[in-house]
Coordinates of N, CA and C in Angstrom, one line a residue:
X672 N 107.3 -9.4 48.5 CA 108.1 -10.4 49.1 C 108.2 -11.6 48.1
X673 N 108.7 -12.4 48.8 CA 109.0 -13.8 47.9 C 109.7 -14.9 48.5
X674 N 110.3 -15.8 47.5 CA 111.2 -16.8 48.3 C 112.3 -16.6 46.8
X675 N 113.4 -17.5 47.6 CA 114.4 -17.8 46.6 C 115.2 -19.4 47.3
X676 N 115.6 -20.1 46.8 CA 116.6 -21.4 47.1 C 118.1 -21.3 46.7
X677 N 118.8 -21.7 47.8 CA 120.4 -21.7 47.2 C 120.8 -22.9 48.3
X678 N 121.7 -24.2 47.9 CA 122.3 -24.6 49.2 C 121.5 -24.7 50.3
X679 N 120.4 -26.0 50.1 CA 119.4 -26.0 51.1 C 118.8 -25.6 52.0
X680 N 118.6 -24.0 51.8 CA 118.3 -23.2 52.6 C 117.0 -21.9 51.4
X681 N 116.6 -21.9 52.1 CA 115.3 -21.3 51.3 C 115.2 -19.7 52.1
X682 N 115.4 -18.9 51.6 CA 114.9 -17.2 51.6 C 113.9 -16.3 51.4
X683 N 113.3 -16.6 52.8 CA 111.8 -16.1 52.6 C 112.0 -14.4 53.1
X684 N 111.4 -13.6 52.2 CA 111.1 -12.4 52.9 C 109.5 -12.3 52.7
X685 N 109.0 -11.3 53.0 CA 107.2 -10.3 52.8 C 106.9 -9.2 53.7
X686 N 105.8 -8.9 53.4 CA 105.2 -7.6 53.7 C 105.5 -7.1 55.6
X687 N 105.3 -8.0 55.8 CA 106.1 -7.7 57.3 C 107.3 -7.3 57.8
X688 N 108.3 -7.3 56.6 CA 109.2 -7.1 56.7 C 110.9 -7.9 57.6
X689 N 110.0 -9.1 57.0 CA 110.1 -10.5 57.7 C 111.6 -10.8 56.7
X690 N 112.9 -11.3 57.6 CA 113.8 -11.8 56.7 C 114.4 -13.3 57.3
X691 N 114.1 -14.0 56.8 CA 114.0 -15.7 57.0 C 115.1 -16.6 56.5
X692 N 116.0 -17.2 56.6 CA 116.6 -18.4 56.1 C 116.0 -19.8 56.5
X693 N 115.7 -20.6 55.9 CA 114.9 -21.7 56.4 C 115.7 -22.9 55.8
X694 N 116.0 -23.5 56.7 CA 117.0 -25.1 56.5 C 115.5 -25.5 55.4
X695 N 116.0 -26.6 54.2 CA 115.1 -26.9 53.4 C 114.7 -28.2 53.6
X696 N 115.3 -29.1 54.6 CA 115.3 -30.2 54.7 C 114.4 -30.7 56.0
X697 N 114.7 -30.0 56.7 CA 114.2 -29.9 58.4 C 112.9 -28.9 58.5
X698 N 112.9 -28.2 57.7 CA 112.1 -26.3 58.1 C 112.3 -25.8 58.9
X699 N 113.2 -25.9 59.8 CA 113.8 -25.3 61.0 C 114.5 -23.7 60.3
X700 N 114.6 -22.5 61.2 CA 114.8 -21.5 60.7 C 116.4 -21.8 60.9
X701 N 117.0 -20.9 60.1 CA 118.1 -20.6 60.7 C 119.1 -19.8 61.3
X702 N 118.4 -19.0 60.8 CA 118.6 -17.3 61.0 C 117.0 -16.9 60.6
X703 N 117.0 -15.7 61.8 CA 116.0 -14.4 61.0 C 116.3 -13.3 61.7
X704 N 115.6 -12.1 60.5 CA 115.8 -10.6 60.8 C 114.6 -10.3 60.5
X705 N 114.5 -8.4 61.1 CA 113.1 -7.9 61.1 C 113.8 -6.8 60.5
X706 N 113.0 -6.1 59.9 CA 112.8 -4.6 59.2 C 111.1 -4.1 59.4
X707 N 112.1 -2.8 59.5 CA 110.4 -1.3 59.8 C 109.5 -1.5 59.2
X708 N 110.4 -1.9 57.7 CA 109.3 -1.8 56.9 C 108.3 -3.3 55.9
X709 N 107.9 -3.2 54.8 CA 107.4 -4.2 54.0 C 108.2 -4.4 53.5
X710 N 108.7 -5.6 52.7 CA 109.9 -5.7 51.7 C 109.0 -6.7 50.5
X711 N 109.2 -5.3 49.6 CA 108.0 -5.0 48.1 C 108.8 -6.2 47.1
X712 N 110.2 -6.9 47.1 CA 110.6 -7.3 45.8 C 110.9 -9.1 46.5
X713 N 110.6 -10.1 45.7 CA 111.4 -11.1 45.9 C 112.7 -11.5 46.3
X714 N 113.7 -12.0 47.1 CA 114.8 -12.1 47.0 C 115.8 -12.3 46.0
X715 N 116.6 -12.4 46.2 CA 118.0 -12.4 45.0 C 119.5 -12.8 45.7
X716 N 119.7 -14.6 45.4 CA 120.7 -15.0 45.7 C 121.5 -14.5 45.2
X717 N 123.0 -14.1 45.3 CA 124.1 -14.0 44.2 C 125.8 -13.7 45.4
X718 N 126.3 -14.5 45.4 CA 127.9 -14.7 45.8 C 127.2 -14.4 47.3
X719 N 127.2 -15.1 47.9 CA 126.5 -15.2 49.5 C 126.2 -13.9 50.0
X720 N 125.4 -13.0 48.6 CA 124.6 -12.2 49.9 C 123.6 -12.6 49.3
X721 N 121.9 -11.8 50.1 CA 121.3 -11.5 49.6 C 120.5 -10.4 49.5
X722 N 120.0 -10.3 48.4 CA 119.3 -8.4 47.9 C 117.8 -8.2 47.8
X723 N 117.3 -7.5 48.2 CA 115.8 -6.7 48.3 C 115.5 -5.8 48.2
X724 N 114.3 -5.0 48.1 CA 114.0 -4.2 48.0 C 113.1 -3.8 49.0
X725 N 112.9 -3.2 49.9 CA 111.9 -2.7 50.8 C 111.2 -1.5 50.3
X726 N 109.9 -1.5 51.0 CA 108.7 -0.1 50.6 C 109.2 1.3 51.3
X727 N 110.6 1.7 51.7 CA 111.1 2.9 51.4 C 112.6 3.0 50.9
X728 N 111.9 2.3 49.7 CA 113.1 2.5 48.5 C 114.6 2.2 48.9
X729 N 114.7 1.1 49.6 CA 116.0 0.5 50.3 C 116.4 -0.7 49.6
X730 N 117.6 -0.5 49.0 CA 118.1 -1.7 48.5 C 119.4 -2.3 49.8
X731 N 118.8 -3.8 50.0 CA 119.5 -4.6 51.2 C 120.3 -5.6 50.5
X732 N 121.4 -5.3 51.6 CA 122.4 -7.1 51.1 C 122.7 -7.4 52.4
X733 N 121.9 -9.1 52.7 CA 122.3 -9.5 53.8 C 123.2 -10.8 53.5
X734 N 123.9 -11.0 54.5 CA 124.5 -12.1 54.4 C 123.8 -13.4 54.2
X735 N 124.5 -14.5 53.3 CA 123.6 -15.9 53.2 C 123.6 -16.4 54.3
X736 N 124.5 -16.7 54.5 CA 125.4 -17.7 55.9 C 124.6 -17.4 57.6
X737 N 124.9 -16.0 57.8 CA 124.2 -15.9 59.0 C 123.0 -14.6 59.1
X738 N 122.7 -14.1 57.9 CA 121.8 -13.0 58.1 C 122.4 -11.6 58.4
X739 N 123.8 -11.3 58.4 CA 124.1 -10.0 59.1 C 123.9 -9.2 57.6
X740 N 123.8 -7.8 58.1 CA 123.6 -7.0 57.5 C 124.9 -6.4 56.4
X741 N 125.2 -6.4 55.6 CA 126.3 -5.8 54.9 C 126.6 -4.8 54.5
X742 N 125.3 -4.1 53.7 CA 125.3 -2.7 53.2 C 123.5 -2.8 52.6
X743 N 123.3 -1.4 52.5 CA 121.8 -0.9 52.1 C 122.4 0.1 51.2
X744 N 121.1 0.8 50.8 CA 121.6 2.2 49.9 C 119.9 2.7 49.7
X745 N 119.6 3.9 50.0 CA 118.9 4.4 49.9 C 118.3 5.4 49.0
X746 N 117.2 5.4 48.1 CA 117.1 6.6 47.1 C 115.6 7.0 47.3
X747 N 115.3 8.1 46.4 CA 114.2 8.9 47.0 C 112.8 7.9 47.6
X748 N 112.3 8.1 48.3 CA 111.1 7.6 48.4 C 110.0 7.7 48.0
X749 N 109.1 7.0 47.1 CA 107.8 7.2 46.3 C 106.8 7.1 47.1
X750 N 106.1 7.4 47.4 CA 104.5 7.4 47.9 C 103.8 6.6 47.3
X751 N 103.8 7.5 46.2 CA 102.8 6.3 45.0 C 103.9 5.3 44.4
X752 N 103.5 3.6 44.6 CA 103.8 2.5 43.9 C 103.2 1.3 44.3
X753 N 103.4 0.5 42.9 CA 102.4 -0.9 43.1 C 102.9 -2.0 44.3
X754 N 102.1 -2.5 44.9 CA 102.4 -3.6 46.1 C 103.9 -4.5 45.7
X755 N 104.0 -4.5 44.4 CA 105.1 -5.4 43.5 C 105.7 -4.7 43.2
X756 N 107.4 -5.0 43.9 CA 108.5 -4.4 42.9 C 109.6 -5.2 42.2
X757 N 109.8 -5.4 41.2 CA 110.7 -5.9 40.1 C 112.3 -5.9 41.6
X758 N 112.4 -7.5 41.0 CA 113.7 -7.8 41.9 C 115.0 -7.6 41.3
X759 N 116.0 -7.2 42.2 CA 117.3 -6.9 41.6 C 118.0 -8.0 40.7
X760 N 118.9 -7.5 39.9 CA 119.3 -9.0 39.0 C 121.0 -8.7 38.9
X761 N 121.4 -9.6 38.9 CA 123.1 -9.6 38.8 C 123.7 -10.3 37.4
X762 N 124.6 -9.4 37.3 CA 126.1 -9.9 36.1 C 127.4 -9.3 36.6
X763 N 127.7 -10.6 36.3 CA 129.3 -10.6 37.3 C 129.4 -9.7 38.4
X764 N 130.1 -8.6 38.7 CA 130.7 -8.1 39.5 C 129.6 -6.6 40.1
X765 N 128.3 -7.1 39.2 CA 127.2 -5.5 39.4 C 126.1 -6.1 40.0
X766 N 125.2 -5.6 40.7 CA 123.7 -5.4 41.2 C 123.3 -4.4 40.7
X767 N 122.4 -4.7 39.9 CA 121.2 -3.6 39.2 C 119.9 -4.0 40.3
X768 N 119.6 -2.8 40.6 CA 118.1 -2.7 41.6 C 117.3 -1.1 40.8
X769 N 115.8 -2.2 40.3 CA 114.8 -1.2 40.1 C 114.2 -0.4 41.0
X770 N 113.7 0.9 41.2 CA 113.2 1.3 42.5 C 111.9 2.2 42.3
X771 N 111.3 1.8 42.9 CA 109.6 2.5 42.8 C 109.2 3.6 42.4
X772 N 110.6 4.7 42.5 CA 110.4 5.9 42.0 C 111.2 5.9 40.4
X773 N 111.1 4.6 39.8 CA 111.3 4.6 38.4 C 112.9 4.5 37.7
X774 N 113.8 5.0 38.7 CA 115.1 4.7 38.9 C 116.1 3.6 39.1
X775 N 116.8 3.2 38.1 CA 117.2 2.1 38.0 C 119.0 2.6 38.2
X776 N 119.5 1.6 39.3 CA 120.5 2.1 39.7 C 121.4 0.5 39.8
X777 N 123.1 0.9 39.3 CA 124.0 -0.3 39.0 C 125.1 -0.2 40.5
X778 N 125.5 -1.1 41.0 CA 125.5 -1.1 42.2 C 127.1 -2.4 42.0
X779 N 128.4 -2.1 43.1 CA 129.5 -3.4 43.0 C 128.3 -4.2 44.3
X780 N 128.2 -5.1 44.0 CA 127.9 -6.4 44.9 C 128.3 -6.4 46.0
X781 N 129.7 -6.3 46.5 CA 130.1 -6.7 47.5 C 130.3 -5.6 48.7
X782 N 129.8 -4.3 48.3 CA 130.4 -3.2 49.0 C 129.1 -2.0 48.6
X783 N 128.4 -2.2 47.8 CA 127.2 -0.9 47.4 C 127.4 0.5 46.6
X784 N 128.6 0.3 46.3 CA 129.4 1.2 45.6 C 128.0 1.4 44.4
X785 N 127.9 2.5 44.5 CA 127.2 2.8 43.0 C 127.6 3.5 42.1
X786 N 127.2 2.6 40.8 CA 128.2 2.3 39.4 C 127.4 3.5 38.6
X787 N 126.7 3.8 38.1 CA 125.6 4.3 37.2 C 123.8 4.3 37.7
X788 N 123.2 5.0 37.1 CA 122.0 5.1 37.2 C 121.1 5.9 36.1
X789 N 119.9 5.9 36.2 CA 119.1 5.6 35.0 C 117.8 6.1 35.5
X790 N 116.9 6.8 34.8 CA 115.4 7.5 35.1 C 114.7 6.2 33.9
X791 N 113.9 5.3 34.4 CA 113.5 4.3 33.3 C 111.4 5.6 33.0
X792 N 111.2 6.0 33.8 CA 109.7 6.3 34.1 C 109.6 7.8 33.3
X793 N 109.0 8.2 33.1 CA 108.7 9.8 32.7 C 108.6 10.1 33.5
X794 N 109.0 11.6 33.4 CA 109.2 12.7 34.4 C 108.2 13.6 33.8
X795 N 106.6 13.8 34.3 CA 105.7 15.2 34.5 C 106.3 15.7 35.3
X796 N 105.7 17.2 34.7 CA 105.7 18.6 35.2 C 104.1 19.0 35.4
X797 N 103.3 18.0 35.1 CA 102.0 18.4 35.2 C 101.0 17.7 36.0
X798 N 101.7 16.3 36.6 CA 100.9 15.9 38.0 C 101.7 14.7 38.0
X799 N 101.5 14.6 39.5 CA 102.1 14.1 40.5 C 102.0 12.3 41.1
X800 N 100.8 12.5 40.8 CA 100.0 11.1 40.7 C 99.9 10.1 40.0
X801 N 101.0 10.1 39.1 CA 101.9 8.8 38.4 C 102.5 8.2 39.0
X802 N 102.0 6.3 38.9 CA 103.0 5.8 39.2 C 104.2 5.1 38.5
X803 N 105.2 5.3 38.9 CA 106.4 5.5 38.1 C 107.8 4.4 38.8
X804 N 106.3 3.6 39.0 CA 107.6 2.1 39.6 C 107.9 1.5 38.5
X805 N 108.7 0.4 38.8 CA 109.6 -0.7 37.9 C 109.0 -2.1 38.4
X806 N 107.5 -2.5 37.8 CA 107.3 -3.8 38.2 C 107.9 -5.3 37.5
X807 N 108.1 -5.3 36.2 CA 108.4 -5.9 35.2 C 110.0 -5.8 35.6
X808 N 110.6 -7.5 35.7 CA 111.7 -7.7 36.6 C 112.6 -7.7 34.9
X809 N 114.0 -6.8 35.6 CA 114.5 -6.8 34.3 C 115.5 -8.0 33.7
X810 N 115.5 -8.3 32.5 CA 116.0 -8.8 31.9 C 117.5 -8.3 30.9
X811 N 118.2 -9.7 31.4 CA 119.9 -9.8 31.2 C 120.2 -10.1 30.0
X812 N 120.9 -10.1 28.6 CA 121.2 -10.8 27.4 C 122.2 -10.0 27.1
X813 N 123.7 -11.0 26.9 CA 124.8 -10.3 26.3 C 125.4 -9.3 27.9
X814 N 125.6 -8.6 27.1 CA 126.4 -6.9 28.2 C 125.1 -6.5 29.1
X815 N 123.9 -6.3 27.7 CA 122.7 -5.5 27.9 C 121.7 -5.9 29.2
X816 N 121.5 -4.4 29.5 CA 119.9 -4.7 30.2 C 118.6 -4.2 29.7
X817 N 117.9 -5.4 29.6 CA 116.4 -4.6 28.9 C 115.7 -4.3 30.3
X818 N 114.7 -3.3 30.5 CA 113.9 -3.0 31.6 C 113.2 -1.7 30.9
X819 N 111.3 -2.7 31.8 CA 110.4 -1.7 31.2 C 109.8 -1.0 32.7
X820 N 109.4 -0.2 32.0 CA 108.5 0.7 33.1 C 107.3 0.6 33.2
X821 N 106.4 0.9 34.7 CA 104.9 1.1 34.3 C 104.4 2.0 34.3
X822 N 105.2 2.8 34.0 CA 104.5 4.3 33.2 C 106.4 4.9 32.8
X823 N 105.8 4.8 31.5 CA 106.7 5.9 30.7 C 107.9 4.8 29.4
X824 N 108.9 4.3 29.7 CA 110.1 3.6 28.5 C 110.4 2.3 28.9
X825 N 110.9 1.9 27.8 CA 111.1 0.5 27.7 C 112.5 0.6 27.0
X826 N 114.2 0.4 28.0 CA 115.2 0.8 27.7 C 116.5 -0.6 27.1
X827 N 117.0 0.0 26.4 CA 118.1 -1.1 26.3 C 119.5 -0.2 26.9
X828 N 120.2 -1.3 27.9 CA 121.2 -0.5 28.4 C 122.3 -0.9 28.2
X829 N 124.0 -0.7 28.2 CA 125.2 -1.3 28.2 C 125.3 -1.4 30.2
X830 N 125.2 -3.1 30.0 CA 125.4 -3.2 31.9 C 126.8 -2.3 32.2
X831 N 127.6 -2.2 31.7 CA 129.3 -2.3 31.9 C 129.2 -0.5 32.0
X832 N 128.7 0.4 31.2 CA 129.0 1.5 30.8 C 127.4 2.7 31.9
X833 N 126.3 1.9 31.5 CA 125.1 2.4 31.8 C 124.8 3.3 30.6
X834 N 125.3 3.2 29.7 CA 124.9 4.0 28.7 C 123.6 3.2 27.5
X835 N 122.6 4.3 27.5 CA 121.7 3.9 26.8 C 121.7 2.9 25.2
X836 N 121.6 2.1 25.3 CA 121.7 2.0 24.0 C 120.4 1.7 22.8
X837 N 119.4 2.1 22.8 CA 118.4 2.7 22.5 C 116.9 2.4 23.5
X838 N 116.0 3.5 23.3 CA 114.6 3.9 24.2 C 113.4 3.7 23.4
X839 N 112.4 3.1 24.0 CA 110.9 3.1 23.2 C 110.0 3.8 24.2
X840 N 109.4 4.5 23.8 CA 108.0 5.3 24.7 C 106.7 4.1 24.9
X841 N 107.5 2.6 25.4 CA 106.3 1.8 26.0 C 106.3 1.8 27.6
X842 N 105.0 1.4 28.1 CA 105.0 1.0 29.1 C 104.0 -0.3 29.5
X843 N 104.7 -1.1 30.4 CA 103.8 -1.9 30.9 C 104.5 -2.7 32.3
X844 N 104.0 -4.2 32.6 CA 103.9 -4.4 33.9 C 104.9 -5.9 33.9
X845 N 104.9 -6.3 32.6 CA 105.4 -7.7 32.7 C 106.8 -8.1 32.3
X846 N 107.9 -8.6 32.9 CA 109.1 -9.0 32.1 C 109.1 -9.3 30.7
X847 N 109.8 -8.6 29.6 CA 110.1 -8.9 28.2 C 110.6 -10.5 28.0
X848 N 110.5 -11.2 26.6 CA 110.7 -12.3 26.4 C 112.0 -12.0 25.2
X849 N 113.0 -12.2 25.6 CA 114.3 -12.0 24.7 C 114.4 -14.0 24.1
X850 N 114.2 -13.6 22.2 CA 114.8 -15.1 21.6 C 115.3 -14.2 20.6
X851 N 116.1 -14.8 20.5 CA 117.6 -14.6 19.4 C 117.7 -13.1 19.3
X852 N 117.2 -12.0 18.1 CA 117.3 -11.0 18.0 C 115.8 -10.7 18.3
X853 N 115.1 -11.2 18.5 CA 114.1 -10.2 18.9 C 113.2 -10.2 20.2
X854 N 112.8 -9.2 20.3 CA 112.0 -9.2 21.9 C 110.5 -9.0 21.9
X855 N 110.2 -10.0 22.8 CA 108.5 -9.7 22.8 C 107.6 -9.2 24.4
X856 N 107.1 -8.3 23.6 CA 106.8 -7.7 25.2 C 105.2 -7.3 25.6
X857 N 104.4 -7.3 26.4 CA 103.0 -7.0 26.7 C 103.1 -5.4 27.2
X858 N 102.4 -4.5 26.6 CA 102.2 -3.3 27.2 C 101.0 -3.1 27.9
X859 N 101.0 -1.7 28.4 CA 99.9 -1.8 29.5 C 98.3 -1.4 28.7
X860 N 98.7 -1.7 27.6 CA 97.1 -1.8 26.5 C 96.9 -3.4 25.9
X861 N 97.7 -4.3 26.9 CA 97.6 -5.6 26.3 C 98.3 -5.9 24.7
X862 N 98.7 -5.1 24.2 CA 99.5 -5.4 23.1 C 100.3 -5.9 23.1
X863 N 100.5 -7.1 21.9 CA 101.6 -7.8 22.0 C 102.5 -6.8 21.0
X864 N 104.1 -6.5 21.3 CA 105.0 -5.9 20.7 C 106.0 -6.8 20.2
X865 N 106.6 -6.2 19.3 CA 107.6 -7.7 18.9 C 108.3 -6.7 18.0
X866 N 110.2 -6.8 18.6 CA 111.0 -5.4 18.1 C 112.0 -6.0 17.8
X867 N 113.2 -5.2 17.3 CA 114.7 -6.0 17.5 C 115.7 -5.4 18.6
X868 N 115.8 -6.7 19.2 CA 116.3 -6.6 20.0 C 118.2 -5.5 20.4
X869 N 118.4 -5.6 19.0 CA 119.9 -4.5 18.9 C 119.3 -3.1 18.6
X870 N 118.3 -3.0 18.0 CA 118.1 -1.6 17.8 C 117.0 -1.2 18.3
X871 N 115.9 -1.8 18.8 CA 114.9 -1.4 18.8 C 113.6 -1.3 18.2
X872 N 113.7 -1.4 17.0 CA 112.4 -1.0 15.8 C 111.9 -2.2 16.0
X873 N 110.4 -1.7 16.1 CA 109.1 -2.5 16.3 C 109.0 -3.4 14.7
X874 N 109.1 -4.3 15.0 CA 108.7 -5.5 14.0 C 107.2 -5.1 13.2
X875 N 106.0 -5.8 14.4 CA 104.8 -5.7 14.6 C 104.4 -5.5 15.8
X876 N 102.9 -5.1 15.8 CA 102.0 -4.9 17.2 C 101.2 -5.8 16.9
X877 N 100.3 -6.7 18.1 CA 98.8 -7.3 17.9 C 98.3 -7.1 19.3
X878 N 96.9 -7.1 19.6 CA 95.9 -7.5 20.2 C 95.6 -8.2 20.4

């Protein structure tokens, strides 16, 4: 869960499955909604809806204004994933939402139309017991989307096309740090990585 602010009004969701508008001036509610479930990702203002993620793999867009519901979209459900899921993020006319089973899916905003989609996680054939969420919230620069996994790649994407535009075999837990051409990122062995950001190739590593 989380919060987010837009237009004096503050957007609380959490584990309850609690969906909140809160006047920011008063604390008076303004609207609220309930869901079955937990809602695993922070909110995400963008053109008066807003977007989530819930703990069976449900991406929501509810209205700002009064809370109604607009559209969802549903993809497989993971069993195994961490309490935290990486929040959806917007450019222009798309919603990109990470989802616990490692799948990263490009979405029109206003209607749930899905644009493209993406396996960010490895896929075993040899056990089951990987988790293969998207905690590390992804990051926007240019066209591109960077987004890493917690188990398995670390991808550069064309938002527009969803076509890959190059892959690294890292994994970890934290959002990448994009300055000018290059990117710095924490893997899940604590290493600091530091790559270029158009092609990929690792600069340096440190500890």
């Amino acid at each position: 869960g989380g919060l987010s602010y837009f237009d004096n009004k503050i957007i609380f969701v959490d584990g309850y499955g609690q969906v909140i508008a809160i006047d920011s001036n008063s604390g008076e509610f303004v609207w609220q909604e309930s869901l079955p479930f937990p809602i695993l990702s922070a909110p995400l203002i963008y053109r008066g809806l807003i977007y989530f993620i819930s703990a069976d793999n449900r991406l929501f867009a509810f209205d700002f204004e009064n809370g109604e519901l607009k559209w969802s979209f549903q993809t497989i459900v993971e069993s195994k994933k961490s309490i935290y899921t990486a929040s959806p993020v917007a450019f222009e006319n798309i919603i990109i939402a990470p989802f616990s089973n490692g799948e990263l899916i490009a979405f029109e905003y206003d209607n749930g139309k899905p644009l493209w989609s993406d396996i960010v996680s490895k896929v075993s054939v040899v056990s089951n017991f990987d988790i293969k969420d998207i905690s590390a919230n992804p990051v926007i620069y240019s066209n591109n989307l960077y987004t890493l996994s917690t188990n398995g790649k670390f991808l550069s994407i064309n938002l527009i096309t969803g076509k890959r535009n190059w892959v690294l075999d890292v994994s970890g837990k934290n959002a990448p740090i994009i300055s000018g051409n290059q990117i710095y990122l924490l893997d899940n062995d604590s290493k600091l990585i530091c790559l270029n950001r158009k092609t990929g190739e690792i600069y340096w590593i440190t500890q």
